[in-house]
XYZ file of C-alpha atoms in Angstrom:
89
model
C 15.520 5.259 19.703
C 15.736 5.962 15.941
C 15.792 9.610 14.842
C 15.172 11.258 11.460
C 15.207 14.846 10.225
C 12.320 16.508 8.383
C 13.197 18.538 5.264
C 11.645 21.910 4.434
C 9.230 20.031 2.134
C 8.104 17.796 5.016
C 10.011 14.745 3.794
C 11.960 12.396 6.032
C 13.770 9.098 5.681
C 12.303 6.302 7.751
C 15.174 4.918 9.823
C 16.442 1.485 8.799
C 15.529 0.020 12.200
C 11.897 1.108 11.741
C 11.746 -0.086 8.103
C 13.092 -3.458 9.185
C 10.668 -3.833 12.102
C 7.666 -2.986 9.894
C 9.081 -4.830 6.850
C 8.558 -1.695 4.757
C 9.490 -2.004 1.067
C 9.588 0.496 -1.773
C 6.031 1.216 -2.917
C 4.396 0.325 0.406
C 1.902 2.797 1.793
C 1.842 3.936 5.410
C -1.207 5.072 7.334
C -0.450 7.660 10.024
C -2.589 8.167 13.112
C -1.984 10.767 15.816
C -3.199 9.842 19.291
C -3.202 12.394 22.094
C -2.467 10.855 25.483
C -2.375 13.370 28.336
C 0.197 15.982 27.259
C 1.901 13.767 24.671
C 1.176 12.875 21.088
C 1.741 9.304 19.973
C 2.205 8.605 16.282
C 0.896 5.220 15.183
C 1.979 3.888 11.806
C 0.269 1.023 9.995
C 1.774 -0.644 6.941
C -0.554 -0.926 3.959
C 1.150 -3.434 1.631
C 1.635 -2.544 -2.019
C -1.577 -3.730 -3.755
C 0.328 -4.607 -6.931
C 2.577 -7.043 -5.047
C -0.454 -8.457 -3.234
C -2.388 -9.089 -6.457
C 0.598 -10.266 -8.486
C 1.139 -13.129 -6.052
C -2.438 -14.259 -6.567
C -2.450 -14.313 -10.357
C -0.699 -16.919 -12.489
C 0.081 -14.440 -15.270
C 3.858 -13.756 -15.271
C 3.228 -10.874 -17.688
C 0.914 -9.139 -15.226
C 1.479 -5.385 -15.186
C 0.140 -2.623 -13.014
C -1.881 -1.388 -16.003
C -3.546 -4.808 -16.431
C -4.484 -4.847 -12.746
C -5.869 -1.309 -13.034
C -7.893 -2.364 -16.081
C -9.275 -5.424 -14.248
C -10.173 -3.261 -11.258
C -11.927 -0.707 -13.492
C -13.880 -3.452 -15.237
C -14.866 -4.946 -11.900
C -15.957 -1.556 -10.547
C -17.997 -0.729 -13.636
C -19.555 -4.194 -13.831
C -17.949 -5.244 -17.115
C -16.365 -8.393 -15.663
C -19.670 -9.508 -14.208
C -21.251 -9.509 -17.665
C -18.286 -11.394 -19.170
C -18.435 -14.010 -16.424
C -22.146 -14.605 -16.978
C -21.682 -14.801 -20.749
C -19.017 -17.499 -20.442
C -21.138 -19.816 -18.245
């Protein structure tokens, strides 16, 4: 069973065996859930893939940057893209 040590700041290194099993990469986010079962606590971890990597694979722009994605998301949230789409049709 993999073991890691927690620093005084609450940081720990995820053991290589765990990173490999979950296919965790730099930038990935983890969701932690504590489940109490009888007198034990079970920690469930769910991998939330890096949204930048997810979106980059779906766009054909090799120059795509995190800032461009953020800008597109902001425009989508504030409705600016919707107006541009209607204007172009």
